[in-house]
Amino acid sequence: MYMGGHWTYKIDVKPKQPQDLAFTGTIWIADTSFALKQIDVTVDRRANLNYIEKIKIQQELTPTDAGPWLPLKTRILIDIEEIGDTSPGMLAKFYTSNTDYVVNQPKPDKFFEELIVVDEEAQMKDQQYWEEKRHDPLTETEKAVYATIDSVRNIPLVKTYVEIVNIAVNGYKRVGKVDFGPYLMVYANNNIEGHRFRMGARTNVNFSKKWVFKGYGAYGTLDKEFKYGVGVDYIISRKRWTVASIERFSDIDQVGVSSEYLTNNNLFLAFTRFGVLRGPYYTNQNIAKFQTELRKDLTQKISFRTKSFDPAYSFAYFNNPEAGDSTLITDFNTSEVILETRFTKDEYFVQNENDRISLGTKGWPIFTLRYTAGLKGVLGGDFNYHKMSLQISQTIRAGALGRSYYDFVSAKVFSRVPYPLLEVHMGNESPFYTTAAFNLMNYFEFVSDQFVALRYRHYFEGFFFNRVPLLRKLKWRSLVSANVLYGNLSQKNLDLISPQDPTGTYGPQFHSLKDKPYIEVGYGIENIFRIFRVDAFHRLTYLDHPDVKRFGVKVSVQFAL
């Protein structure tokens, strides 16, 4: 075809299966440069997507003096379906027009290290400005849409849906300048606290774009102890995302199920507060943190933390076993400096009000190197110690076969310290699935002072179910997973542990990984009724340990397209 001054090949495309995540439509390719001239494609409602009835993309490109073709006009339409017969849907349209490209003017490397940040005043222009600068004038329909937006925002039904989505995603309810929550943590019941009641709040962007004040209070009817946490974040720079924080906590926690590592899984964290707590201890923590982007894709964080350990279970360690001192100590304090460096490439972020959320990378791994130094004699610290850990995370796209995720972690504690300061590997005795734990490992089952771990998950994204006539309409998706842990507990740290506390009560029994790794494999189905996921796991090693499960089923809830 001859279009826009160029001869082109017109090519029609369609998915092999109606449920596949592929486009239907037409593309036009220039006959000499083989550049993309134009594209007009859609993804219809039969595709294995949630909440989306249609996605339509139209783009026209133009050649430049340098050779490559660049976008001239881009139109995107997303039709978000109605949840029920009486609920509203949404139609989102995006139109981008580009002109006056400047090419062949190289920039220094440092120019590309700068993030593109839209000035907060950029879109606060009067109508005359937009009429002069807009490449294409608004149609009458578009003018009517602009006039309708403000009134739609004030419709009670729309306000209600926005509020429900915000609570479901963030766990907080907004009341003016303050958000209250998270609601999953409001109530718990366990053997130490009895009935635990908790309420928290934080300020939002309506209060300040620089300062975030947060806090919570909790009370247990059995231990009759009041717990609390307070903190403040100061956003120094959004361009380089530089934040300084100060926090204070006085609460109960568990060895090996620390809330520090479960902030992204409130459902699992909330469940760990129910029933019999494993290795519970009261703690007071003071934390000062500072993080900044030294350059694009390189983030540095430094923290200083003091922490007390006051066990609510049988715990003791020898004061100095090498010197023959059999004195038993039942509590301790630590002072730590933590240095964390995070490096990746082509990572995308969304800044939502006072939060920043990572959307991952273009297939590049994310490296996180962490060093912790314990300081004896500093603000009451009882130990000198050194810890190092390296974590590598990556998403690997496998085309029509879906995508894989893996997390590799290696860590070592170089000093002799009580086992709560070592790695008490996180088990999962709850009915809920979490990527942070080994899902058929018991709480407090394994302790290591050096280890390597690999967590692998592959999501087929409907590759199999899309080809089964009776199942493809359900839009179910299959997945597989595997968790492997290999570690060791040195004799010097074993010698420090006392089997009994000063009253003669035996403490919890745990194991060390010896000549073989801990292995569990799993398979599951997600997207059941669009939000539910069910995983089945098989434990392959250390089956002779007491009260272990060789097979288990975990459920979870997730919101995903």
Coordinates of C-alpha atoms in Angstrom, one line a residue:
M1 CA 0.0 0.0 0.0
Y2 CA 1.1 3.6 -0.6
M3 CA 0.4 5.7 2.5
G4 CA 1.9 8.9 3.9
G5 CA 4.4 9.1 1.0
H6 CA 5.8 5.6 1.5
W7 CA 5.2 2.2 0.0
T8 CA 4.4 -0.2 2.8
Y9 CA 3.6 -3.9 3.4
K10 CA 0.3 -4.3 5.1
I11 CA 0.3 -7.3 7.5
D12 CA -2.7 -8.7 9.4
V13 CA -2.0 -10.3 12.8
K14 CA -4.1 -12.4 15.2
P15 CA -3.4 -14.7 18.2
K16 CA -3.2 -18.5 17.7
Q17 CA -5.8 -18.9 20.4
P18 CA -8.5 -16.3 21.3
Q19 CA -7.4 -16.4 25.0
D20 CA -3.7 -15.7 24.2
L21 CA -2.1 -12.4 25.3
A22 CA -1.6 -11.2 21.7
F23 CA -2.9 -8.5 19.4
T24 CA -5.5 -8.7 16.6
G25 CA -5.1 -6.0 13.9
T26 CA -2.9 -4.6 11.3
I27 CA 0.7 -3.3 11.0
W28 CA 2.3 -1.4 8.1
I29 CA 6.0 -1.9 7.4
A30 CA 8.0 0.5 5.1
D31 CA 9.2 -1.4 2.1
T32 CA 12.8 -0.2 2.0
S33 CA 13.8 0.6 5.6
F34 CA 11.5 -2.1 7.0
A35 CA 10.6 0.4 9.8
L36 CA 7.2 0.3 11.5
K37 CA 5.1 2.9 9.7
Q38 CA 1.8 2.4 11.4
I39 CA 0.0 0.0 13.8
D40 CA -3.7 -0.5 14.6
V41 CA -4.3 -3.4 17.0
T42 CA -6.6 -4.5 19.7
V43 CA -6.8 -7.1 22.6
D44 CA -10.4 -8.1 23.0
R45 CA -12.3 -9.4 26.0
R46 CA -11.6 -13.1 25.2
A47 CA -8.0 -12.7 26.1
N48 CA -6.8 -14.0 29.5
L49 CA -6.9 -10.6 31.2
N50 CA -8.8 -9.5 34.2
Y51 CA -11.1 -6.4 34.4
I52 CA -10.3 -5.4 30.8
E53 CA -12.8 -5.7 28.0
K54 CA -10.7 -4.2 25.3
I55 CA -7.3 -2.5 24.7
K56 CA -6.8 -0.6 21.4
I57 CA -3.5 0.9 20.3
Q58 CA -3.0 3.1 17.2
Q59 CA 0.3 4.6 16.4
E60 CA 1.7 6.5 13.4
L61 CA 5.5 6.9 13.0
T62 CA 7.6 9.3 10.9
P63 CA 11.1 9.0 9.5
T64 CA 13.9 11.4 10.8
D65 CA 17.0 12.7 9.2
A66 CA 19.0 10.3 11.3
G67 CA 17.2 7.3 9.8
P68 CA 15.2 5.8 12.7
W69 CA 11.4 6.3 12.7
L70 CA 9.9 7.9 15.8
P71 CA 6.2 8.2 17.0
L72 CA 4.2 11.0 15.5
K73 CA 0.8 10.2 17.0
T74 CA -0.2 7.6 19.5
R75 CA -3.7 6.7 20.7
I76 CA -4.5 4.2 23.4
L77 CA -7.9 3.1 24.6
I78 CA -8.6 0.9 27.6
D79 CA -12.1 -0.3 28.3
I80 CA -12.4 -1.4 31.9
E81 CA -15.4 -3.7 32.5
E82 CA -18.2 -3.4 35.0
I83 CA -17.7 -5.6 38.0
G84 CA -21.5 -6.2 38.2
D85 CA -24.7 -5.4 36.5
T86 CA -25.2 -2.3 38.6
S87 CA -21.6 -1.1 38.9
P88 CA -20.0 1.5 36.6
G89 CA -17.2 0.7 34.2
M90 CA -14.5 3.1 32.9
L91 CA -13.1 4.1 29.6
A92 CA -9.6 5.5 29.6
K93 CA -8.2 7.3 26.5
F94 CA -4.7 8.5 25.9
Y95 CA -3.6 10.6 23.0
T96 CA 0.0 11.8 22.5
S97 CA 1.2 14.0 19.6
N98 CA 4.9 14.7 18.9
T99 CA 6.4 17.2 16.5
D100 CA 9.7 19.0 15.8
Y101 CA 12.0 16.1 16.7
V102 CA 15.7 17.2 17.1
V103 CA 18.1 14.4 16.1
N104 CA 21.9 14.0 15.8
Q105 CA 22.8 16.2 18.7
P106 CA 24.6 13.8 21.1
K107 CA 24.4 14.3 24.9
P108 CA 27.1 13.5 27.4
D109 CA 26.6 10.2 29.4
K110 CA 25.7 12.1 32.5
F111 CA 22.7 13.6 30.8
F112 CA 21.1 10.1 30.7
E113 CA 21.6 9.5 34.4
E114 CA 19.0 12.2 35.2
L115 CA 15.5 11.0 35.7
I116 CA 12.6 12.7 33.9
V117 CA 10.6 14.5 36.5
V118 CA 7.5 16.4 35.6
D119 CA 7.4 19.8 37.4
E120 CA 4.3 20.1 39.7
E121 CA 3.4 23.3 38.0
A122 CA 3.7 22.0 34.4
Q123 CA 0.1 21.3 33.8
M124 CA -1.3 24.3 35.8
K125 CA -1.8 26.4 32.7
D126 CA -4.9 28.4 31.6
Q127 CA -7.1 27.4 28.7
Q128 CA -5.5 29.8 26.2
Y129 CA -2.1 28.3 26.7
W130 CA -3.4 24.8 25.9
E131 CA -5.3 26.1 22.8
E132 CA -2.1 27.6 21.5
K133 CA 0.2 24.7 22.2
R134 CA -2.1 21.8 21.4
H135 CA -1.2 20.2 18.0
D136 CA -4.7 19.1 17.3
P137 CA -7.8 21.1 18.5
L138 CA -10.2 19.4 20.9
T139 CA -13.2 17.8 19.4
E140 CA -16.7 18.6 20.7
T141 CA -16.8 15.2 22.4
E142 CA -13.5 15.8 24.2
K143 CA -14.6 19.2 25.4
A144 CA -17.7 17.6 26.9
V145 CA -15.5 15.0 28.6
Y146 CA -13.3 17.7 30.3
A147 CA -16.5 19.4 31.5
T148 CA -17.8 16.2 33.0
I149 CA -14.7 15.1 34.9
D150 CA -15.1 17.4 37.8
S151 CA -18.8 16.5 38.3
V152 CA -18.0 12.7 38.1
R153 CA -15.5 13.0 40.9
N154 CA -18.2 14.2 43.2
I155 CA -20.7 11.4 42.4
P156 CA -21.2 9.4 45.7
L157 CA -21.0 6.0 43.8
V158 CA -17.7 6.9 42.2
K159 CA -16.3 8.2 45.6
T160 CA -17.4 4.9 47.2
Y161 CA -15.6 2.7 44.6
V162 CA -12.4 4.8 44.8
E163 CA -12.5 4.4 48.6
I164 CA -13.1 0.6 48.4
V165 CA -10.2 0.1 45.9
N166 CA -7.9 2.2 48.1
I167 CA -8.7 0.2 51.2
A168 CA -8.3 -3.1 49.3
V169 CA -4.9 -2.2 47.8
N170 CA -3.3 -0.1 50.6
G171 CA -5.3 -1.3 53.7
Y172 CA -6.0 2.3 54.8
K173 CA -9.1 4.5 54.9
R174 CA -8.5 8.1 54.1
V175 CA -10.2 10.7 56.3
G176 CA -9.0 14.2 55.1
K177 CA -5.3 14.5 55.7
V178 CA -5.0 11.2 57.7
D179 CA -5.2 7.5 56.6
F180 CA -6.3 5.0 59.2
G181 CA -5.3 1.4 59.2
P182 CA -4.1 -1.2 58.1
Y183 CA -7.4 -2.9 58.8
L184 CA -6.0 -6.5 58.7
M185 CA -4.0 -5.6 61.8
V186 CA -6.9 -4.3 63.9
Y187 CA -7.5 -7.5 65.9
A188 CA -5.6 -10.6 66.8
N189 CA -5.7 -13.3 69.4
N190 CA -2.7 -15.3 70.8
N191 CA -1.4 -17.1 73.8
I192 CA 0.8 -14.2 75.0
E193 CA -1.4 -11.1 74.5
G194 CA -4.9 -12.6 74.6
H195 CA -7.1 -10.3 72.6
R196 CA -4.9 -7.8 70.8
F197 CA -6.5 -4.6 69.6
R198 CA -4.5 -2.2 67.3
M199 CA -5.2 1.0 65.5
G200 CA -2.8 3.0 63.3
A201 CA -2.7 6.1 61.2
R202 CA -0.4 8.1 58.9
T203 CA -0.6 11.4 57.2
N204 CA -1.0 11.6 53.5
V205 CA -0.2 14.0 50.7
N206 CA -3.0 16.4 51.7
F207 CA -1.1 17.0 54.9
S208 CA 2.3 17.5 53.4
K209 CA 4.3 16.5 50.3
K210 CA 7.5 16.4 52.4
W211 CA 6.6 15.1 55.9
V212 CA 4.9 11.8 56.7
F213 CA 3.9 11.2 60.3
K214 CA 2.8 7.7 61.3
G215 CA 2.0 5.7 64.4
Y216 CA 0.0 3.0 66.0
G217 CA -1.1 1.8 69.4
A218 CA -2.0 -1.8 70.5
Y219 CA -3.1 -3.4 73.7
G220 CA -3.3 -7.0 74.9
T221 CA -5.9 -8.1 77.4
L222 CA -3.9 -11.0 78.7
D223 CA -0.4 -9.5 79.2
K224 CA -2.0 -6.1 79.9
E225 CA 0.8 -4.4 78.0
F226 CA 0.4 -1.3 75.8
K227 CA 2.5 -1.4 72.6
Y228 CA 3.1 1.4 70.2
G229 CA 5.1 2.6 67.2
V230 CA 5.8 6.1 66.0
G231 CA 7.8 7.5 63.2
V232 CA 8.4 10.3 60.8
D233 CA 9.7 10.4 57.2
Y234 CA 11.1 13.5 55.5
I235 CA 11.2 13.4 51.7
I236 CA 14.3 15.5 50.9
S237 CA 14.2 15.0 47.2
R238 CA 11.8 13.3 44.8
K239 CA 14.1 13.7 41.8
R240 CA 16.7 11.4 43.4
W241 CA 14.2 9.9 45.9
T242 CA 16.1 10.8 49.1
V243 CA 14.3 10.1 52.4
A244 CA 15.3 10.4 56.0
S245 CA 13.4 8.5 58.7
I246 CA 13.2 8.2 62.5
E247 CA 11.2 5.4 64.1
R248 CA 10.5 4.1 67.6
F249 CA 8.8 0.8 68.4
S250 CA 7.8 -0.9 71.6
D251 CA 5.9 -4.2 70.8
I252 CA 6.0 -7.9 70.7
D253 CA 7.7 -9.8 67.9
Q254 CA 8.7 -13.4 67.0
V255 CA 12.0 -15.0 66.3
G256 CA 12.0 -16.2 62.7
V257 CA 8.7 -14.5 61.8
S258 CA 9.8 -10.9 62.1
S259 CA 7.4 -8.2 60.9
E260 CA 10.5 -6.4 59.4
Y261 CA 10.5 -8.9 56.5
L262 CA 6.7 -9.1 56.0
T263 CA 5.7 -5.5 55.4
N264 CA 4.6 -6.4 51.8
N265 CA 2.3 -9.3 52.9
N266 CA -0.1 -7.9 55.5
L267 CA -2.4 -11.0 55.2
F268 CA 0.3 -13.4 56.2
L269 CA 1.7 -11.0 58.8
A270 CA -1.7 -10.6 60.4
F271 CA -2.2 -14.3 60.6
T272 CA 1.2 -14.8 62.5
R273 CA -0.3 -12.8 65.4
F274 CA -3.0 -15.5 66.0
G275 CA -2.6 -18.7 68.0
V276 CA 0.6 -19.8 69.7
L277 CA 3.4 -17.4 69.1
R278 CA 6.8 -19.0 68.2
G279 CA 9.7 -17.5 70.0
P280 CA 7.8 -14.4 71.2
Y281 CA 9.8 -11.5 72.7
Y282 CA 9.2 -7.9 73.8
T283 CA 11.4 -5.4 72.1
N284 CA 12.1 -1.7 72.1
Q285 CA 13.6 -0.4 68.9
N286 CA 15.0 3.0 67.8
I287 CA 15.8 3.4 64.1
A288 CA 17.3 6.2 62.1
K289 CA 17.5 5.7 58.3
F290 CA 18.7 7.6 55.3
Q291 CA 18.5 6.6 51.7
T292 CA 19.3 8.3 48.4
E293 CA 19.9 7.5 44.8
L294 CA 23.6 8.1 44.2
R295 CA 22.9 7.9 40.5
K296 CA 20.3 6.3 38.4
D297 CA 19.8 2.6 39.2
L298 CA 22.1 2.8 42.3
T299 CA 20.5 3.3 45.7
Q300 CA 22.4 3.6 49.0
K301 CA 20.8 3.2 52.4
I302 CA 22.4 3.6 55.9
S303 CA 20.6 2.8 59.1
F304 CA 21.4 2.8 62.8
R305 CA 19.3 0.7 65.1
T306 CA 19.2 -0.1 68.8
K307 CA 17.1 -3.1 69.8
S308 CA 16.3 -5.0 73.0
F309 CA 15.4 -8.7 73.3
D310 CA 13.3 -9.6 76.3
P311 CA 11.9 -13.2 75.6
A312 CA 8.5 -14.3 76.6
Y313 CA 9.6 -18.0 76.2
S314 CA 12.3 -20.1 77.6
F315 CA 15.6 -18.7 76.3
A316 CA 19.2 -18.6 77.6
Y317 CA 22.8 -18.5 76.4
F318 CA 26.1 -19.0 78.1
N319 CA 28.0 -15.9 79.0
N320 CA 31.5 -17.1 78.0
P321 CA 31.6 -20.9 77.3
E322 CA 35.2 -20.8 76.1
A323 CA 36.4 -19.6 79.5
G324 CA 34.2 -22.2 81.3
D325 CA 31.8 -19.6 82.5
S326 CA 28.4 -21.3 82.7
T327 CA 26.5 -18.2 83.7
L328 CA 23.2 -18.0 81.8
I329 CA 22.0 -14.8 80.2
T330 CA 18.3 -14.5 79.3
D331 CA 18.1 -11.2 77.5
F332 CA 20.4 -8.8 75.5
N333 CA 20.6 -5.5 73.7
T334 CA 22.1 -4.7 70.3
S335 CA 23.3 -1.6 68.5
E336 CA 23.7 -1.9 64.8
V337 CA 24.9 0.0 61.7
I338 CA 23.4 -1.3 58.5
L339 CA 24.7 -0.4 55.1
E340 CA 22.7 -1.5 52.1
T341 CA 23.5 -1.0 48.4
R342 CA 20.9 -1.7 45.7
F343 CA 22.0 -1.8 42.1
T344 CA 19.9 -2.6 39.0
K345 CA 19.3 -1.4 35.4
D346 CA 16.3 0.1 33.6
E347 CA 14.0 -0.1 36.7
Y348 CA 10.7 1.7 36.5
F349 CA 9.0 3.4 39.5
V350 CA 5.6 4.9 40.1
Q351 CA 5.5 7.7 42.6
N352 CA 2.1 7.6 44.2
E353 CA 1.6 10.6 46.5
N354 CA 4.3 10.1 49.2
D355 CA 5.2 6.5 48.2
R356 CA 7.3 5.1 45.5
I357 CA 6.5 1.7 44.0
S358 CA 8.9 -0.4 41.8
L359 CA 7.4 -1.8 38.7
G360 CA 10.5 -4.0 38.0
T361 CA 13.1 -3.9 35.3
K362 CA 13.3 -4.7 31.6
G363 CA 14.6 -8.2 32.5
W364 CA 17.7 -7.1 34.4
P365 CA 18.5 -8.6 37.8
I366 CA 18.3 -6.5 41.0
F367 CA 21.3 -6.8 43.3
T368 CA 21.1 -5.9 47.0
L369 CA 24.2 -6.1 49.1
R370 CA 23.8 -5.6 52.9
Y371 CA 26.4 -5.3 55.6
T372 CA 25.5 -5.2 59.3
A373 CA 27.9 -4.4 62.1
G374 CA 27.0 -4.9 65.8
L375 CA 28.6 -2.4 68.1
K376 CA 29.4 -3.6 71.7
G377 CA 29.3 -0.9 74.3
V378 CA 27.5 1.6 72.0
L379 CA 24.2 2.7 73.6
G380 CA 24.0 -0.6 75.6
G381 CA 25.0 -3.0 72.8
D382 CA 26.1 -6.4 74.1
F383 CA 27.9 -7.8 71.1
N384 CA 30.3 -7.1 68.3
Y385 CA 29.4 -9.0 65.1
H386 CA 29.5 -8.8 61.4
K387 CA 26.9 -10.0 58.9
M388 CA 26.9 -9.9 55.1
S389 CA 24.1 -10.8 52.7
L390 CA 23.6 -10.7 48.9
Q391 CA 20.2 -11.0 47.2
I392 CA 19.6 -11.3 43.5
S393 CA 16.1 -11.0 42.1
Q394 CA 15.1 -11.2 38.5
T395 CA 12.1 -11.6 36.2
I396 CA 12.7 -13.7 33.0
R397 CA 10.2 -13.5 30.2
A398 CA 9.7 -16.8 28.3
G399 CA 7.5 -15.6 25.5
A400 CA 4.3 -17.7 25.1
L401 CA 5.4 -19.9 28.0
G402 CA 4.9 -17.0 30.5
R403 CA 7.5 -15.7 32.8
S404 CA 9.8 -16.8 35.7
Y405 CA 10.8 -15.1 38.9
Y406 CA 13.7 -16.1 41.1
D407 CA 15.2 -14.8 44.3
F408 CA 18.7 -15.9 45.3
V409 CA 20.0 -15.1 48.8
S410 CA 23.3 -15.8 50.3
A411 CA 24.3 -14.7 53.8
K412 CA 26.9 -15.3 56.5
V413 CA 27.3 -14.3 60.1
F414 CA 31.0 -14.0 60.9
S415 CA 30.8 -13.7 64.7
R416 CA 29.5 -15.8 67.6
V417 CA 26.2 -14.6 68.8
P418 CA 22.9 -16.0 70.3
Y419 CA 20.7 -17.7 67.7
P420 CA 18.1 -14.9 67.5
L421 CA 20.8 -12.8 65.8
L422 CA 21.5 -15.6 63.3
E423 CA 19.2 -16.6 60.5
V424 CA 16.2 -18.4 61.9
H425 CA 14.7 -19.4 58.5
M426 CA 11.1 -18.4 58.1
G427 CA 8.6 -21.2 58.0
N428 CA 4.9 -21.1 57.3
E429 CA 2.4 -23.0 59.4
S430 CA -0.5 -20.7 58.2
P431 CA -3.0 -21.6 55.5
F432 CA -1.8 -18.6 53.4
Y433 CA 0.9 -18.6 50.8
T434 CA 3.8 -16.2 50.9
T435 CA 6.9 -15.8 48.8
A436 CA 8.9 -14.7 52.0
A437 CA 8.8 -18.1 53.6
F438 CA 9.4 -21.8 53.0
N439 CA 5.8 -23.0 52.9
L440 CA 6.1 -26.5 54.4
M441 CA 8.8 -25.6 56.9
N442 CA 7.7 -25.3 60.5
Y443 CA 8.3 -22.1 62.5
F444 CA 11.7 -22.3 64.3
E445 CA 12.7 -25.5 62.5
F446 CA 16.1 -24.5 61.1
V447 CA 18.8 -22.0 62.2
S448 CA 22.0 -21.1 60.2
D449 CA 24.9 -18.8 60.5
Q450 CA 25.7 -19.2 56.7
F451 CA 23.3 -20.3 54.0
V452 CA 22.3 -20.0 50.3
A453 CA 18.6 -20.1 49.2
L454 CA 16.8 -20.1 45.9
R455 CA 13.1 -19.4 45.5
Y456 CA 11.8 -20.0 42.0
R457 CA 8.4 -19.4 40.5
H458 CA 7.1 -19.8 36.9
Y459 CA 3.8 -18.5 35.8
F460 CA 2.4 -20.0 32.6
E461 CA -0.2 -17.2 32.3
G462 CA -2.9 -19.4 30.8
F463 CA -0.6 -21.3 28.3
F464 CA -2.2 -24.7 29.1
F465 CA -5.7 -23.8 30.2
N466 CA -6.3 -21.5 27.2
R467 CA -6.1 -24.7 25.1
V468 CA -8.7 -26.7 27.0
P469 CA -12.2 -25.9 25.6
L470 CA -14.1 -26.4 28.9
L471 CA -11.5 -24.5 31.0
R472 CA -10.4 -21.6 28.9
K473 CA -13.5 -19.6 29.6
L474 CA -12.6 -19.6 33.3
K475 CA -9.3 -17.8 32.6
W476 CA -7.4 -19.9 35.1
R477 CA -3.6 -19.9 35.0
S478 CA -1.2 -22.6 36.0
L479 CA 2.1 -22.1 37.8
V480 CA 5.0 -24.1 39.4
S481 CA 7.5 -23.3 42.1
A482 CA 10.5 -24.6 44.0
N483 CA 12.3 -23.6 47.1
V484 CA 15.8 -24.8 48.0
L485 CA 17.8 -24.0 51.1
Y486 CA 21.3 -25.1 52.0
G487 CA 23.1 -23.9 55.2
N488 CA 25.1 -24.6 58.2
L489 CA 25.3 -23.8 61.9
S490 CA 28.9 -23.7 63.2
Q491 CA 30.0 -25.4 66.4
K492 CA 31.0 -22.1 68.1
N493 CA 27.4 -20.9 67.9
L494 CA 26.0 -24.2 68.9
D495 CA 28.2 -24.1 72.1
L496 CA 26.7 -20.7 73.0
I497 CA 23.1 -22.1 73.2
S498 CA 21.8 -23.4 76.6
P499 CA 19.1 -26.1 76.3
Q500 CA 17.5 -24.8 79.5
D501 CA 16.9 -21.4 81.0
P502 CA 17.8 -20.6 84.7
T503 CA 14.5 -22.1 85.9
G504 CA 15.3 -25.5 84.3
T505 CA 12.7 -25.0 81.5
Y506 CA 13.7 -26.4 78.1
G507 CA 13.7 -24.0 75.2
P508 CA 12.4 -24.7 71.7
Q509 CA 14.2 -27.4 69.7
F510 CA 15.6 -26.5 66.3
H511 CA 17.8 -28.1 63.7
S512 CA 20.7 -27.1 61.5
L513 CA 21.0 -28.0 57.8
K514 CA 23.7 -30.6 57.5
D515 CA 24.8 -32.6 54.4
K516 CA 21.7 -32.1 52.3
P517 CA 19.5 -29.1 51.4
Y518 CA 15.9 -28.4 52.4
I519 CA 13.7 -28.8 49.2
E520 CA 10.1 -28.2 48.5
V521 CA 8.3 -28.1 45.2
G522 CA 4.9 -26.8 44.3
Y523 CA 2.3 -26.3 41.6
G524 CA -0.9 -24.3 41.6
I525 CA -3.7 -22.5 39.9
E526 CA -4.2 -18.7 40.1
N527 CA -6.9 -16.3 38.8
I528 CA -9.7 -18.4 40.3
F529 CA -12.7 -16.0 40.3
R530 CA -10.0 -13.5 39.3
I531 CA -8.5 -13.0 42.7
F532 CA -7.9 -16.4 44.4
R533 CA -4.8 -18.6 44.1
V534 CA -4.3 -22.2 45.4
D535 CA -0.9 -23.8 45.7
A536 CA 0.0 -27.4 46.5
F537 CA 3.4 -28.2 48.0
H538 CA 5.5 -31.3 48.4
R539 CA 8.3 -31.4 51.0
L540 CA 11.2 -33.6 49.7
T541 CA 13.8 -33.6 52.5
Y542 CA 14.1 -33.8 56.3
L543 CA 10.9 -35.8 56.5
D544 CA 12.0 -37.4 59.8
H545 CA 11.6 -34.2 61.8
P546 CA 8.7 -34.2 64.2
D547 CA 5.3 -32.7 63.2
V548 CA 6.3 -31.9 59.6
K549 CA 4.0 -32.1 56.6
R550 CA 5.0 -33.9 53.5
F551 CA 2.2 -32.2 51.6
G552 CA 0.2 -29.0 52.1
V553 CA -2.1 -26.6 50.4
K554 CA -1.9 -22.8 50.7
V555 CA -4.3 -20.2 49.5
S556 CA -3.8 -16.5 48.8
V557 CA -5.6 -13.5 47.4
Q558 CA -4.1 -11.3 44.7
F559 CA -5.1 -8.5 42.3
A560 CA -3.5 -8.8 38.9
L561 CA -4.4 -8.2 35.3

